[in-house]
Amino acid sequence: MNETAVNPAEQAMSLVDHRYRSTLRYEVEREKIREFARAVQDSHPAHRSEAAAAELGFSGLIAPATFSSIILTRVHREILDKLITGYDPTRILHADQVFDFGRPLVAGDRLTCDIYFESFRHFGDYDVLAIKSVLIDQHGAVVQTGSSALLAHVGERDPGSADAARKVAMGHRCPEEPAAGSTVVPAAVDYLAPTPDTRIPRTRVDFEDLAVGTELPVRTMRLSRGDLVNYAGVTGESNPVLFDERVAVASGLPTVVAPGMLKLGLATSFLSSWLGDPAAVTRFRAQFAHNTHHLRIPSLGAGTIHFRGRITSIDARKRRATIAVDARAEGRRLFGYAAAEVLFP
């Protein structure tokens, strides 16, 4: 599409009810799993030891739950580079994210990604685009799906600061670029769901000991600006508000802040450390509401997050529990809402 011929809102509206298969083909590598686990502070041994992964029933290292954010980051960028070409990437907010896990990603997986454009609307100063991502492995099985709500701020802004932000973003491009060739096609709304995992979970938590109201032990994590740069390098995240204070302030942020996907990764690491089986989480949803707090990262030292969890419902027949996750920095919430669904043996 030609960005001079049509504005981004018109481009986005034209994509609704269509599917796009990303040109990116992604292979899950052992070292990338280890790098990502360190970036989201997930110390479970199954992310670094094949023997530990085998004890959980897997043939290779398993990736942390939100590892697919590496793929989604690149696919979202591909969409903005090729299909919706007029938005300023530094003014796009991640408002809502849902992950549905059929199984964890395993070292050696070769994945493709289909994107379904579900809806588009304009609200206040924002264009809101809802998309569904479907990850398909080398055997044609759907292993994970994700739903994202992206908000593009289209209000007035100093064009000089926007140009400066784009230059910084271009300087931090991930070197891996997708090949040309994919097309947008009409799509039915009934996309495939993840193939259910038949493996029996191996949690260290006894399901019979749980009750509505049960609280998880509090866990505290710290993030420095070096951690943000490391996360950006591991995921290929090129948005300069993560590492350039000048651009962050020009974009309306108080300072450099932690991205939503990193906070999700830390939240699932919190759950994994309690469960003992990272693959027991089957669904995770989080909302980044406007009344929530940005995790500000000081130039010296680190930002601190306190994670808490509480059982909000139990399904005895399916041996499933829903856990509400609360994350706070400086006493203020980082999520408007966050919850995981977990299976137990």
Tab-separated table of C-alpha atoms in Angstrom:
chain	number	residue	atom	x	y	z
A	1	MET	CA	0.000	0.000	0.000
A	2	ASN	CA	1.152	3.540	-0.730
A	3	GLU	CA	1.179	5.736	2.362
A	4	THR	CA	0.762	8.892	0.215
A	5	ALA	CA	-2.444	7.529	-1.354
A	6	VAL	CA	-4.408	6.663	1.767
A	7	ASN	CA	-4.290	7.630	5.440
A	8	PRO	CA	-3.547	4.996	8.113
A	9	ALA	CA	-7.122	4.929	9.450
A	10	GLU	CA	-8.423	4.083	5.965
A	11	GLN	CA	-5.711	1.460	5.589
A	12	ALA	CA	-6.654	-0.118	8.922
A	13	MET	CA	-10.383	-0.120	8.144
A	14	SER	CA	-9.740	-1.832	4.806
A	15	LEU	CA	-8.023	-4.720	6.629
A	16	VAL	CA	-10.923	-5.610	8.944
A	17	ASP	CA	-12.211	-9.172	8.341
A	18	HIS	CA	-9.022	-10.044	6.449
A	19	ARG	CA	-6.122	-12.360	7.230
A	20	TYR	CA	-2.441	-11.665	6.681
A	21	ARG	CA	0.189	-14.396	6.833
A	22	SER	CA	3.434	-12.872	8.003
A	23	THR	CA	6.445	-13.357	5.762
A	24	LEU	CA	8.469	-14.003	8.911
A	25	ARG	CA	9.376	-17.633	9.563
A	26	TYR	CA	10.677	-18.021	13.089
A	27	GLU	CA	12.732	-20.878	14.541
A	28	VAL	CA	12.817	-21.182	18.323
A	29	GLU	CA	16.464	-21.498	19.349
A	30	ARG	CA	17.883	-22.800	22.625
A	31	GLU	CA	20.031	-19.761	23.316
A	32	LYS	CA	17.193	-17.369	22.525
A	33	ILE	CA	15.033	-19.199	25.100
A	34	ARG	CA	17.766	-18.738	27.696
A	35	GLU	CA	18.227	-15.068	26.786
A	36	PHE	CA	14.507	-14.381	27.013
A	37	ALA	CA	14.203	-16.213	30.351
A	38	ARG	CA	16.938	-13.987	31.776
A	39	ALA	CA	15.270	-10.873	30.341
A	40	VAL	CA	11.956	-11.657	32.115
A	41	GLN	CA	13.719	-12.911	35.280
A	42	ASP	CA	12.374	-16.456	34.932
A	43	SER	CA	14.789	-18.854	36.619
A	44	HIS	CA	12.876	-22.104	36.058
A	45	PRO	CA	15.447	-24.777	35.090
A	46	ALA	CA	13.326	-26.066	32.164
A	47	HIS	CA	14.278	-22.860	30.293
A	48	ARG	CA	17.994	-23.683	30.418
A	49	SER	CA	18.345	-27.451	31.028
A	50	GLU	CA	17.133	-30.168	28.658
A	51	ALA	CA	17.081	-32.620	31.567
A	52	ALA	CA	14.752	-30.363	33.564
A	53	ALA	CA	12.507	-29.908	30.528
A	54	ALA	CA	12.430	-33.706	30.031
A	55	GLU	CA	11.232	-34.124	33.624
A	56	LEU	CA	8.195	-32.040	32.641
A	57	GLY	CA	7.604	-34.176	29.537
A	58	PHE	CA	9.237	-32.085	26.788
A	59	SER	CA	11.811	-33.057	24.167
A	60	GLY	CA	13.790	-29.803	24.417
A	61	LEU	CA	14.080	-26.550	26.310
A	62	ILE	CA	10.687	-24.935	26.808
A	63	ALA	CA	10.251	-21.203	26.358
A	64	PRO	CA	8.708	-18.919	29.000
A	65	ALA	CA	4.998	-18.321	28.450
A	66	THR	CA	5.325	-14.933	26.728
A	67	PHE	CA	8.280	-15.883	24.504
A	68	SER	CA	5.957	-15.432	21.529
A	69	SER	CA	6.103	-11.680	22.211
A	70	ILE	CA	9.378	-11.801	20.233
A	71	ILE	CA	7.410	-12.939	17.209
A	72	LEU	CA	4.487	-10.594	17.822
A	73	THR	CA	6.807	-7.592	18.173
A	74	ARG	CA	8.294	-8.302	14.746
A	75	VAL	CA	4.959	-9.087	13.114
A	76	HIS	CA	3.368	-5.910	14.513
A	77	ARG	CA	6.299	-3.954	13.103
A	78	GLU	CA	5.884	-5.702	9.753
A	79	ILE	CA	2.223	-4.659	9.665
A	80	LEU	CA	3.130	-1.029	10.395
A	81	ASP	CA	5.893	-1.111	7.763
A	82	LYS	CA	3.861	-2.742	4.998
A	83	LEU	CA	0.115	-2.431	5.601
A	84	ILE	CA	-0.623	0.538	7.869
A	85	THR	CA	2.133	2.973	7.059
A	86	GLY	CA	1.183	6.360	8.498
A	87	TYR	CA	1.204	5.968	12.265
A	88	ASP	CA	4.036	7.227	14.450
A	89	PRO	CA	5.318	4.049	16.166
A	90	THR	CA	6.293	5.982	19.305
A	91	ARG	CA	2.629	6.933	19.803
A	92	ILE	CA	1.151	3.424	19.617
A	93	LEU	CA	-0.019	2.053	22.962
A	94	HIS	CA	-0.583	-1.593	23.830
A	95	ALA	CA	-3.957	-1.499	25.579
A	96	ASP	CA	-4.932	-5.145	26.010
A	97	GLN	CA	-3.273	-8.534	25.478
A	98	VAL	CA	-4.574	-12.097	25.732
A	99	PHE	CA	-2.427	-15.221	25.297
A	100	ASP	CA	-4.035	-18.657	24.839
A	101	PHE	CA	-1.509	-21.472	25.119
A	102	GLY	CA	-2.055	-24.890	23.549
A	103	ARG	CA	1.441	-25.867	24.599
A	104	PRO	CA	4.660	-24.004	25.353
A	105	LEU	CA	7.077	-23.298	22.530
A	106	VAL	CA	9.969	-25.760	22.446
A	107	ALA	CA	13.486	-25.393	21.071
A	108	GLY	CA	13.435	-26.461	17.429
A	109	ASP	CA	9.882	-25.274	16.728
A	110	ARG	CA	9.526	-23.581	13.335
A	111	LEU	CA	6.629	-21.165	13.388
A	112	THR	CA	4.521	-19.099	11.042
A	113	CYS	CA	2.107	-16.393	12.143
A	114	ASP	CA	-1.320	-15.513	10.757
A	115	ILE	CA	-2.854	-12.163	11.685
A	116	TYR	CA	-6.620	-11.636	11.649
A	117	PHE	CA	-7.795	-8.016	11.663
A	118	GLU	CA	-10.883	-8.136	13.867
A	119	SER	CA	-12.060	-4.548	14.255
A	120	PHE	CA	-11.169	-0.883	13.919
A	121	ARG	CA	-12.753	2.178	15.520
A	122	HIS	CA	-11.904	5.752	16.413
A	123	PHE	CA	-12.266	6.830	20.027
A	124	GLY	CA	-11.304	10.313	21.185
A	125	ASP	CA	-7.740	10.996	20.074
A	126	TYR	CA	-7.089	7.322	19.335
A	127	ASP	CA	-7.507	4.847	16.508
A	128	VAL	CA	-8.117	1.404	18.034
A	129	LEU	CA	-7.145	-1.732	16.105
A	130	ALA	CA	-7.945	-5.223	17.410
A	131	ILE	CA	-5.971	-8.097	15.904
A	132	LYS	CA	-5.727	-11.832	16.493
A	133	SER	CA	-2.440	-13.697	16.030
A	134	VAL	CA	-2.248	-17.439	15.393
A	135	LEU	CA	1.069	-19.295	15.719
A	136	ILE	CA	1.329	-22.478	13.664
A	137	ASP	CA	4.156	-24.985	14.057
A	138	GLN	CA	5.993	-27.044	11.457
A	139	HIS	CA	3.348	-29.796	11.700
A	140	GLY	CA	0.480	-27.426	10.951
A	141	ALA	CA	-0.805	-27.395	14.555
A	142	VAL	CA	-1.955	-24.173	16.195
A	143	VAL	CA	0.211	-23.880	19.304
A	144	GLN	CA	-0.732	-20.428	20.589
A	145	THR	CA	-3.075	-17.563	19.808
A	146	GLY	CA	-3.024	-13.989	20.978
A	147	SER	CA	-5.418	-11.047	20.914
A	148	SER	CA	-4.027	-7.514	20.952
A	149	ALA	CA	-5.666	-4.103	21.132
A	150	LEU	CA	-3.396	-1.369	19.772
A	151	LEU	CA	-4.147	2.330	20.290
A	152	ALA	CA	-2.595	4.847	17.903
A	153	HIS	CA	-2.607	8.389	19.298
A	154	VAL	CA	-3.561	10.668	16.425
A	155	GLY	CA	-3.878	13.990	18.279
A	156	GLU	CA	-1.640	16.999	17.629
A	157	ARG	CA	2.061	16.671	18.235
A	158	ASP	CA	5.221	18.616	17.484
A	159	PRO	CA	6.362	17.233	14.081
A	160	GLY	CA	9.997	17.930	14.901
A	161	SER	CA	9.944	15.574	17.898
A	162	ALA	CA	8.157	12.948	15.809
A	163	ASP	CA	10.863	13.091	13.130
A	164	ALA	CA	13.554	12.766	15.792
A	165	ALA	CA	11.781	9.742	17.253
A	166	ARG	CA	11.589	8.034	13.872
A	167	LYS	CA	15.324	8.511	13.326
A	168	VAL	CA	16.105	6.913	16.675
A	169	ALA	CA	13.710	4.048	15.912
A	170	MET	CA	15.338	3.409	12.553
A	171	GLY	CA	18.728	3.298	14.236
A	172	HIS	CA	17.518	0.449	16.483
A	173	ARG	CA	15.983	-1.734	13.796
A	174	CYS	CA	16.340	-5.459	14.259
A	175	PRO	CA	18.649	-6.702	11.472
A	176	GLU	CA	16.334	-9.587	10.545
A	177	GLU	CA	13.923	-8.289	7.902
A	178	PRO	CA	11.036	-10.353	6.469
A	179	ALA	CA	11.059	-11.368	2.850
A	180	ALA	CA	8.428	-10.027	0.456
A	181	GLY	CA	5.511	-12.038	-0.818
A	182	SER	CA	2.637	-12.291	1.673
A	183	THR	CA	-0.808	-10.999	0.777
A	184	VAL	CA	-3.955	-9.936	2.613
A	185	VAL	CA	-6.976	-12.157	1.952
A	186	PRO	CA	-10.586	-12.193	3.199
A	187	ALA	CA	-10.928	-14.302	6.324
A	188	ALA	CA	-13.703	-16.089	8.147
A	189	VAL	CA	-14.069	-15.037	11.771
A	190	ASP	CA	-13.855	-18.624	13.062
A	191	TYR	CA	-10.064	-18.929	13.124
A	192	LEU	CA	-8.468	-21.988	14.653
A	193	ALA	CA	-8.035	-22.345	18.398
A	194	PRO	CA	-4.861	-23.813	19.933
A	195	THR	CA	-4.588	-27.592	19.882
A	196	PRO	CA	-5.092	-28.696	23.526
A	197	ASP	CA	-2.040	-30.181	25.249
A	198	THR	CA	-2.716	-33.696	26.520
A	199	ARG	CA	0.243	-33.604	28.912
A	200	ILE	CA	-0.632	-33.826	32.606
A	201	PRO	CA	0.670	-30.739	34.447
A	202	ARG	CA	3.390	-31.288	37.041
A	203	THR	CA	2.877	-28.430	39.446
A	204	ARG	CA	4.405	-28.389	42.899
A	205	VAL	CA	1.145	-26.905	44.211
A	206	ASP	CA	-1.514	-29.381	45.371
A	207	PHE	CA	-4.886	-28.550	43.802
A	208	GLU	CA	-6.739	-29.872	46.864
A	209	ASP	CA	-5.009	-27.254	49.020
A	210	LEU	CA	-6.425	-24.368	46.992
A	211	ALA	CA	-9.539	-22.355	47.797
A	212	VAL	CA	-11.063	-19.145	46.520
A	213	GLY	CA	-9.146	-16.402	48.294
A	214	THR	CA	-5.865	-18.337	48.591
A	215	GLU	CA	-3.009	-15.851	48.188
A	216	LEU	CA	0.302	-16.471	46.465
A	217	PRO	CA	3.561	-15.438	48.144
A	218	VAL	CA	4.608	-11.883	47.255
A	219	ARG	CA	7.532	-11.571	44.851
A	220	THR	CA	9.562	-8.401	44.269
A	221	MET	CA	11.412	-7.728	41.002
A	222	ARG	CA	13.650	-4.838	40.006
A	223	LEU	CA	14.268	-3.333	36.572
A	224	SER	CA	17.113	-1.030	35.546
A	225	ARG	CA	17.591	0.801	32.265
A	226	GLY	CA	20.159	-1.824	31.387
A	227	ASP	CA	17.419	-4.444	31.773
A	228	LEU	CA	15.229	-2.483	29.322
A	229	VAL	CA	18.038	-2.305	26.767
A	230	ASN	CA	18.647	-6.036	27.201
A	231	TYR	CA	14.945	-6.818	26.737
A	232	ALA	CA	14.815	-4.643	23.614
A	233	GLY	CA	17.839	-6.477	22.207
A	234	VAL	CA	16.394	-9.929	22.927
A	235	THR	CA	12.946	-9.184	21.489
A	236	GLY	CA	13.914	-6.861	18.639
A	237	GLU	CA	11.780	-4.098	20.148
A	238	SER	CA	12.752	-0.888	18.316
A	239	ASN	CA	10.502	1.683	19.997
A	240	PRO	CA	12.955	4.328	21.267
A	241	VAL	CA	10.772	5.309	24.242
A	242	LEU	CA	12.255	2.227	25.917
A	243	PHE	CA	15.821	3.501	25.902
A	244	ASP	CA	15.913	7.178	24.863
A	245	GLU	CA	14.671	9.603	27.517
A	246	ARG	CA	14.436	12.498	25.061
A	247	VAL	CA	12.061	10.549	22.842
A	248	ALA	CA	10.101	9.225	25.832
A	249	VAL	CA	9.463	12.742	27.166
A	250	ALA	CA	8.593	14.034	23.666
A	251	SER	CA	6.028	11.220	23.440
A	252	GLY	CA	4.304	12.407	26.609
A	253	LEU	CA	5.871	9.932	29.055
A	254	PRO	CA	7.430	11.038	32.347
A	255	THR	CA	10.695	9.259	31.545
A	256	VAL	CA	11.858	5.902	30.164
A	257	VAL	CA	9.227	3.283	31.090
A	258	ALA	CA	8.945	-0.503	30.949
A	259	PRO	CA	6.919	-1.867	27.991
A	260	GLY	CA	3.707	-3.799	28.515
A	261	MET	CA	5.032	-7.076	27.101
A	262	LEU	CA	7.958	-7.018	29.524
A	263	LYS	CA	5.569	-6.542	32.444
A	264	LEU	CA	3.537	-9.505	31.161
A	265	GLY	CA	6.702	-11.595	30.976
A	266	LEU	CA	7.569	-10.719	34.574
A	267	ALA	CA	4.011	-11.553	35.673
A	268	THR	CA	4.087	-15.025	34.102
A	269	SER	CA	7.544	-15.578	35.640
A	270	PHE	CA	5.981	-14.778	39.013
A	271	LEU	CA	3.341	-17.467	38.387
A	272	SER	CA	5.893	-19.974	37.104
A	273	SER	CA	8.035	-19.631	40.238
A	274	TRP	CA	5.002	-20.543	42.374
A	275	LEU	CA	3.600	-23.306	40.190
A	276	GLY	CA	6.842	-25.120	39.417
A	277	ASP	CA	5.525	-25.955	35.921
A	278	PRO	CA	5.649	-23.075	33.412
A	279	ALA	CA	3.408	-25.027	31.024
A	280	ALA	CA	0.530	-25.168	33.524
A	281	VAL	CA	-0.653	-21.671	32.516
A	282	THR	CA	-3.184	-22.027	29.676
A	283	ARG	CA	-4.370	-18.422	29.388
A	284	PHE	CA	-3.157	-15.013	30.461
A	285	ARG	CA	-4.907	-11.702	29.971
A	286	ALA	CA	-3.888	-8.194	30.935
A	287	GLN	CA	-5.272	-4.717	30.359
A	288	PHE	CA	-3.085	-1.634	30.398
A	289	ALA	CA	-5.751	0.898	31.361
A	290	HIS	CA	-5.256	4.665	31.232
A	291	ASN	CA	-5.635	4.939	34.997
A	292	THR	CA	-2.753	2.554	35.629
A	293	HIS	CA	0.798	3.545	36.422
A	294	HIS	CA	3.813	3.548	34.111
A	295	LEU	CA	6.774	1.723	35.601
A	296	ARG	CA	9.291	4.563	35.497
A	297	ILE	CA	12.918	3.496	35.292
A	298	PRO	CA	15.360	5.992	36.875
A	299	SER	CA	18.669	6.797	35.212
A	300	LEU	CA	20.429	5.384	38.269
A	301	GLY	CA	19.172	2.462	40.303
A	302	ALA	CA	16.071	0.506	39.353
A	303	GLY	CA	12.299	0.474	39.410
A	304	THR	CA	10.682	-2.002	41.800
A	305	ILE	CA	7.570	-4.127	41.172
A	306	HIS	CA	5.697	-6.081	43.838
A	307	PHE	CA	3.699	-9.017	42.445
A	308	ARG	CA	0.807	-10.608	44.299
A	309	GLY	CA	-1.720	-13.249	43.289
A	310	ARG	CA	-5.054	-14.545	44.567
A	311	ILE	CA	-7.251	-17.482	43.558
A	312	THR	CA	-10.568	-16.044	42.329
A	313	SER	CA	-12.317	-19.181	41.041
A	314	ILE	CA	-11.868	-22.950	40.985
A	315	ASP	CA	-13.289	-25.536	38.580
A	316	ALA	CA	-13.008	-28.852	40.427
A	317	ARG	CA	-14.190	-30.901	37.436
A	318	LYS	CA	-11.558	-29.522	35.071
A	319	ARG	CA	-8.988	-29.043	37.882
A	320	ARG	CA	-8.517	-25.466	36.791
A	321	ALA	CA	-8.082	-22.276	38.784
A	322	THR	CA	-8.150	-18.604	37.874
A	323	ILE	CA	-5.507	-16.425	39.496
A	324	ALA	CA	-5.814	-12.641	39.628
A	325	VAL	CA	-2.397	-10.968	39.402
A	326	ASP	CA	-1.683	-7.612	40.984
A	327	ALA	CA	1.520	-5.733	40.120
A	328	ARG	CA	2.367	-2.440	41.783
A	329	ALA	CA	5.170	0.094	41.569
A	330	GLU	CA	5.352	3.037	43.948
A	331	GLY	CA	2.073	1.734	45.379
A	332	ARG	CA	0.189	2.080	42.083
A	333	ARG	CA	-1.196	-0.582	39.757
A	334	LEU	CA	0.598	-1.545	36.551
A	335	PHE	CA	-2.377	-3.482	35.145
A	336	GLY	CA	-5.988	-2.451	34.877
A	337	TYR	CA	-6.753	-6.171	35.072
A	338	ALA	CA	-4.567	-9.266	34.892
A	339	ALA	CA	-5.463	-12.917	35.378
A	340	ALA	CA	-4.240	-16.387	34.440
A	341	GLU	CA	-6.008	-19.705	33.997
A	342	VAL	CA	-3.991	-22.623	35.307
A	343	LEU	CA	-4.394	-26.409	35.025
A	344	PHE	CA	-3.425	-28.728	37.869
A	345	PRO	CA	-2.846	-32.507	37.934
